[in-house]
Coordinates of C-alpha atoms in Angstrom, one line a residue:
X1 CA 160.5 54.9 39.7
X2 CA 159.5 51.8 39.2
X3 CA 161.5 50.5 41.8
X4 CA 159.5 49.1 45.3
X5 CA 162.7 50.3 47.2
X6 CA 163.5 53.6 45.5
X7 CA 159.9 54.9 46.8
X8 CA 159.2 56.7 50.0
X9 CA 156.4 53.7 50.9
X10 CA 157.9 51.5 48.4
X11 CA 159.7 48.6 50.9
X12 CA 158.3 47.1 53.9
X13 CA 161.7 47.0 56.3
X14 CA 163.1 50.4 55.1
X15 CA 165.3 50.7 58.0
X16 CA 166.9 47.2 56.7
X17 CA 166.8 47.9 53.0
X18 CA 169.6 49.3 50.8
X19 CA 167.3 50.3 48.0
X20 CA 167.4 54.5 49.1
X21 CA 171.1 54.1 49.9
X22 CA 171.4 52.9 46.1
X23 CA 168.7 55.4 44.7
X24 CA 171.0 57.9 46.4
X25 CA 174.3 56.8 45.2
X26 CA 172.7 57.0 41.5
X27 CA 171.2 60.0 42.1
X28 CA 175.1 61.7 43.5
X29 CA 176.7 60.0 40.0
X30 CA 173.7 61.3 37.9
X31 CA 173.5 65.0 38.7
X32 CA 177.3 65.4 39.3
X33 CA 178.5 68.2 38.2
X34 CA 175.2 69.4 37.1
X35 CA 173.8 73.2 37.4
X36 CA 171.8 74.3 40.0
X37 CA 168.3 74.7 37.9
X38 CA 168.9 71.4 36.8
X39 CA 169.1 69.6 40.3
X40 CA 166.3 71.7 41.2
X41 CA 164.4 70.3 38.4
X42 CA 165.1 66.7 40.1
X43 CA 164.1 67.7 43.6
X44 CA 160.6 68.8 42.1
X45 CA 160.5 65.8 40.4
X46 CA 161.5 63.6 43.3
X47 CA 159.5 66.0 45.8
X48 CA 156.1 65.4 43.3
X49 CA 156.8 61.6 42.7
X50 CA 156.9 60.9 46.4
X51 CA 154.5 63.3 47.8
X52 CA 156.7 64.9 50.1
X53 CA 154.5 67.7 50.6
X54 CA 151.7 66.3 51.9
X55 CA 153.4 63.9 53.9
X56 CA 156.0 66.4 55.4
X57 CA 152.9 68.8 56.2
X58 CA 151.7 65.8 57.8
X59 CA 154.0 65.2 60.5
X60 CA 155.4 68.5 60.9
X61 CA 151.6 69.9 61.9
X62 CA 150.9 66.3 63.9
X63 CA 151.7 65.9 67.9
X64 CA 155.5 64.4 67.6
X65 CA 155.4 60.7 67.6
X66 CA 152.1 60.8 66.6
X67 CA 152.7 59.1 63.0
X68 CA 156.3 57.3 64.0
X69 CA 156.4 55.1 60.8
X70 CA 155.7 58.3 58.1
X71 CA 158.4 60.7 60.1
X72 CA 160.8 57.5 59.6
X73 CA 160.9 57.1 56.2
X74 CA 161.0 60.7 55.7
X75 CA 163.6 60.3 57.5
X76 CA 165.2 57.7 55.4
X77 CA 164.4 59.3 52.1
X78 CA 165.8 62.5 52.9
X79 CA 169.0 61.0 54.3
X80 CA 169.7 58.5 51.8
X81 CA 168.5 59.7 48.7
X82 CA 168.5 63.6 49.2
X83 CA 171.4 63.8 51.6
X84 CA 173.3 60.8 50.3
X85 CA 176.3 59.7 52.7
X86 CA 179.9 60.8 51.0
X87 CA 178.0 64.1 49.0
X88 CA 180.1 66.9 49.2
X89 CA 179.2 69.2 51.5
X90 CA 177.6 72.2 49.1
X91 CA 175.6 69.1 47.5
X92 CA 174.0 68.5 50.8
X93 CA 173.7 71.6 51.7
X94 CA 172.1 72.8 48.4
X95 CA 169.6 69.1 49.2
X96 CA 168.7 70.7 52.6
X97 CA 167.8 74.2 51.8
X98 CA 165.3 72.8 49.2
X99 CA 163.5 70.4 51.8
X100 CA 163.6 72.9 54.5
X101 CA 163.5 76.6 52.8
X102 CA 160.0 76.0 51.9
X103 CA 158.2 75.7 54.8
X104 CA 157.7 78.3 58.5
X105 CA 160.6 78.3 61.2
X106 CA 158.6 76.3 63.6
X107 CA 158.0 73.7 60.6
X108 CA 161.6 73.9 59.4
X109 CA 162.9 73.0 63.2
X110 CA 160.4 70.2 63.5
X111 CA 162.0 68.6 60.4
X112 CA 165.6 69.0 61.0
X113 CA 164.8 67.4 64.5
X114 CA 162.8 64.0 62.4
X115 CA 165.8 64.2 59.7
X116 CA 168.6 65.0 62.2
X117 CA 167.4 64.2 66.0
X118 CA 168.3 61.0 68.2
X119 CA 166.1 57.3 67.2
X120 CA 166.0 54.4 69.0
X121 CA 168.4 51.9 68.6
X122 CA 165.6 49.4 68.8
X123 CA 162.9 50.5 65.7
X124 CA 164.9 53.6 64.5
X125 CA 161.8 55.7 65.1
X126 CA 162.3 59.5 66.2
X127 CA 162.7 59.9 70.4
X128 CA 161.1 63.2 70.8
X129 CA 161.4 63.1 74.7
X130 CA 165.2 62.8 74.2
X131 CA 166.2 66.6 75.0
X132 CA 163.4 66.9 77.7
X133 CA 163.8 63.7 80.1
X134 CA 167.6 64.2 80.7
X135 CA 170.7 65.5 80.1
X136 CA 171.6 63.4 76.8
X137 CA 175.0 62.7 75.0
X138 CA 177.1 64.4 72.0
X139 CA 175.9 61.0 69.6
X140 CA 172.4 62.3 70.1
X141 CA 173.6 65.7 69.0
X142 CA 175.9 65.3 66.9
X143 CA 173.6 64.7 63.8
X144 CA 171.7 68.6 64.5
X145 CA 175.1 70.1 65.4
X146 CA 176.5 68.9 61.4
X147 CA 173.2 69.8 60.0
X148 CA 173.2 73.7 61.2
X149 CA 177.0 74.1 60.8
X150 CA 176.0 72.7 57.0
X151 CA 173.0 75.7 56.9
X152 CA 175.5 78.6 58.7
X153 CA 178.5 77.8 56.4
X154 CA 179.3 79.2 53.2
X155 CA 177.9 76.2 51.3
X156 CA 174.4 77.8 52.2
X157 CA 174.1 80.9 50.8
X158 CA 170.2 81.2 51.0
X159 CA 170.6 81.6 55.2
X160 CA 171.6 84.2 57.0
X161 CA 173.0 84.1 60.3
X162 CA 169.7 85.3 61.8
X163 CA 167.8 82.2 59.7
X164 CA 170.5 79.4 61.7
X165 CA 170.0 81.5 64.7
X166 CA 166.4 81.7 64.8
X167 CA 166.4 77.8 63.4
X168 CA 168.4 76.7 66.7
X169 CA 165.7 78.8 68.8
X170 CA 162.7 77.0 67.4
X171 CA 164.6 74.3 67.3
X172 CA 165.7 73.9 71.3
X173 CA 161.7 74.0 71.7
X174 CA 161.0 70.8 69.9
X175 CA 158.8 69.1 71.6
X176 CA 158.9 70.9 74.5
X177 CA 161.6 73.1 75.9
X178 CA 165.0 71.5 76.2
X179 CA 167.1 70.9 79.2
X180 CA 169.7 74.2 79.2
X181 CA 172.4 71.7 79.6
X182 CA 171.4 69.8 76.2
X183 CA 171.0 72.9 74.8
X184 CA 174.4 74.3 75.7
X185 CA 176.1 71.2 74.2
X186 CA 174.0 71.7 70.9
X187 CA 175.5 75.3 71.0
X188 CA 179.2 73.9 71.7
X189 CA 179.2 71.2 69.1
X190 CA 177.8 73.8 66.4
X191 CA 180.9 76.0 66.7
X192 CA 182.2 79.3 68.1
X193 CA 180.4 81.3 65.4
X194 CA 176.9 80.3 65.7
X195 CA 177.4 79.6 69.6
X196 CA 178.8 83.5 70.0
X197 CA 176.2 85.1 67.6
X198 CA 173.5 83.0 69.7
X199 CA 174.5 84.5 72.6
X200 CA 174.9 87.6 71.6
X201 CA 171.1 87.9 70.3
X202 CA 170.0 87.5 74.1
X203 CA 172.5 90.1 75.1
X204 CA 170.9 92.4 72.7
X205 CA 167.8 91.7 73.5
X206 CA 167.9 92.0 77.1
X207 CA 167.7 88.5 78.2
X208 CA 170.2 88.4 80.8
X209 CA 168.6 85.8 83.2
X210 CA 168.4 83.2 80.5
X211 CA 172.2 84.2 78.7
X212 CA 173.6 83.9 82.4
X213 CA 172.2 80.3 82.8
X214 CA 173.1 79.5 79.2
X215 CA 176.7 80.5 80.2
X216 CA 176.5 78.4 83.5
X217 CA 175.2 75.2 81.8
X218 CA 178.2 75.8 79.0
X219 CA 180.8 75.9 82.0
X220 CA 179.0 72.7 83.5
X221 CA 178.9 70.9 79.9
X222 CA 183.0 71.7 79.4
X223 CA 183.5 70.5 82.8
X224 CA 181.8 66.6 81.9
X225 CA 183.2 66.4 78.3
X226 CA 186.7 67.9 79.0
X227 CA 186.5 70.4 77.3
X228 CA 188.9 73.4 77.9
X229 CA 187.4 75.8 80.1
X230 CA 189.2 79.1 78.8
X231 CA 186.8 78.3 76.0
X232 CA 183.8 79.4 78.3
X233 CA 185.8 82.4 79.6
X234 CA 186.7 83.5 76.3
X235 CA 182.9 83.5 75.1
X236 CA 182.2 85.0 77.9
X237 CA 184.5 88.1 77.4
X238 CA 183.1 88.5 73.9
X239 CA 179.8 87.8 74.8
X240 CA 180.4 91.5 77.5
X241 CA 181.7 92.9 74.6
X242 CA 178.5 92.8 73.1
X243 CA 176.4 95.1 75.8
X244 CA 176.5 98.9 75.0
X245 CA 176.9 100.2 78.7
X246 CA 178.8 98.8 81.9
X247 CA 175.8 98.6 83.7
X248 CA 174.5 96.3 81.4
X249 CA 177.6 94.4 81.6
X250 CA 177.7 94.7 85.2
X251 CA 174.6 93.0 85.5
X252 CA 175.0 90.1 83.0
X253 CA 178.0 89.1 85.5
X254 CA 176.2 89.8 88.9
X255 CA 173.6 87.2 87.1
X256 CA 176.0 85.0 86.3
X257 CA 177.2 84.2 89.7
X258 CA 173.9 84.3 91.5
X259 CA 173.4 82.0 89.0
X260 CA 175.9 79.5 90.1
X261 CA 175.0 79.7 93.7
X262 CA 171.2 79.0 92.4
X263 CA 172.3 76.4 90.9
X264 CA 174.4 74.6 94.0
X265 CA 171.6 75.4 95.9
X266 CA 168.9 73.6 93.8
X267 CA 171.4 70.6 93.3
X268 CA 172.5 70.5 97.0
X269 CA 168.7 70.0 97.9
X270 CA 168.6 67.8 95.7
X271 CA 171.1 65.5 96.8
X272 CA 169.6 65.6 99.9
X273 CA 166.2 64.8 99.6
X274 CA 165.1 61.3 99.6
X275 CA 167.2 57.7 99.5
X276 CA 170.4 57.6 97.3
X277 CA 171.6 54.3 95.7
X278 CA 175.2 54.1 94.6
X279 CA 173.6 55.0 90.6
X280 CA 172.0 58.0 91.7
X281 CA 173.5 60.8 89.6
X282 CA 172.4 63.8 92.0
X283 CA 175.4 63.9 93.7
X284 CA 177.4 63.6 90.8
X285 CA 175.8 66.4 89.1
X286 CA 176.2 68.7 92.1
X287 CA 180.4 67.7 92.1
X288 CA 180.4 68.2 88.2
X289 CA 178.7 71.6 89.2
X290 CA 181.6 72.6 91.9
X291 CA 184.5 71.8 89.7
X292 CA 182.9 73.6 86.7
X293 CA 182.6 76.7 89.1
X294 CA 186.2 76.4 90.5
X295 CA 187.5 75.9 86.7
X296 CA 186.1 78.5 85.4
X297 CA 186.7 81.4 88.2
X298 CA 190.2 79.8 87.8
X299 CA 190.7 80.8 84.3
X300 CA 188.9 83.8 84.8
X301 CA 192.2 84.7 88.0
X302 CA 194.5 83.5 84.8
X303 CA 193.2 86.1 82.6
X304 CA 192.9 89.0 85.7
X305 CA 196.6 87.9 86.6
X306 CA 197.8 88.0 82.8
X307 CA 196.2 91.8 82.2
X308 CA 197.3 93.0 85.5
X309 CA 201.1 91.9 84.9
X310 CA 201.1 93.0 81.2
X311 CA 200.2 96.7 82.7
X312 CA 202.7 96.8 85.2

């Protein structure tokens, strides 16, 4: 503890420094094969010793951004020491339920975004406009993806399904509410599970509108990463499964397409409106759109044509 670089405020270039990647390897070869109580024991320690509380209650109830040097080396602590690269995965998953199980939902989600969410490549601080500007990447994902597929797995024992679930909720709110497409590709890089069960909630809780342009923003995501489109269809089936009546059904489908035609609408005009220059993505976001459309009613006539000959 004595150690500049081993503490939270210890080192003056911690983005530069190896002294939490070290802290962390010796912290992985100390408590190796230890008991739960007595890692527990050296997260309070660690937790006390740094202050964590007070400076995690800090930025999670300050406007994002707002203290860019503390939410980066909590960051960097967490990461390197806590969540130490090459830990197995029920070490880090044990790490992260005991920095994140403590505090509210809202809270929780604003701290897996710090640990987890997109930096700049420039200062490494937090970009907290990242989700809400533009459509973004899978890199800037990837790191949140890992993390909740870490909290739904059976590492994590202490979350339920409806914790991760309600976790990605809050979390597709932080700053601000996301893009649908960014939050579509969050869903499709956390898995089928947690992407299904996701779904499903809205289904059972009525919220058709916003399921049907979930759905549409999943087909348009498949269509600009490659992804396999029966992939979409096939969550989609289930995802009908889940309604209790064929109305309801009915009418998750009947929103799904005015959805798409919505949708060409909106990006039509906007292709049209104003001065293009050969970089202006309108256009290709409105040809993304078609082709997502035409491959997924296409595997949707696979599926019709496959059930139809198998009853004949």
């Amino acid at each position: 503890s004595q150690v500049s670089c081993f503490k939270l405020n210890g080192c003056a270039s911690p983005l530069h420094c190896l002294g939490l990647q070290c802290y962390g390897v010796f912290l992985q070869m100390l408590t190796a094969g230890w008991g739960k109580v007595e890692c527990h024991r050296v997260f309070n320690f660690l937790w006390e010793m740094s202050n964590l509380a007070r400076k995690v209650q800090t930025v999670v109830s300050s406007k994002p951004g707002s203290a860019r040097r503390l939410e980066l080396r909590i960051r960097l602590y967490c990461r390197r020491v806590l969540l130490s690269p090459g830990s197995r995965r029920s070490d880090s998953a044990f790490w992260l339920t005991l920095i994140l199980k403590p505090w509210p939902t809202v809270s929780q989600a604003r701290l897996l975004y710090i640990i987890f969410g997109p930096v700049s490549v420039r200062d490494g601080h937090v970009v907290w406009q990242k989700m809400i500007e533009g459509p973004t990447d899978e890199t800037s994902l990837k790191g949140l993806a890992d993390a909740i597929k870490l909290l739904y797995g059976t590492e994590a024992r202490e979350w339920t399904a409806d914790d991760v679930i309600s976790l990605v909720g809050e979390l597709s709110v932080v700053p601000q509410k996301w893009l649908m497409e960014n939050n579509a590709r969050l869903l499709l890089l956390s898995g089928n599970s947690i992407c299904f069960n996701f779904m499903a909630s809205k289904a059972v809780n009525g919220r058709v509108v916003e399921l049907a342009r979930l759905m549409v923003f999943m087909a348009l995501v498949c269509e600009k990463d490659r992804y396999c489109m029966d992939w979409v269809v096939k969550m989609m089936q289930n995802v009908c499964n889940v309604f209790s009546t064929p109305w309801n059904r009915n009418n998750f489908l009947r929103c799904l397409e005015n959805t798409f035609a919505h949708m060409h609408v909106a990006m039509l005009r906007a292709a049209l409106s104003g001065e293009l220059d050969e970089e202006d993505s309108r256009f290709l976001n409105l040809f993304h759109l078609v082709n997502a459309q035409a491959s997924f009613h296409k595997e949707i006539l696979y599926v019709a044509m496959g059930n139809n000959g198998s009853t004949t």
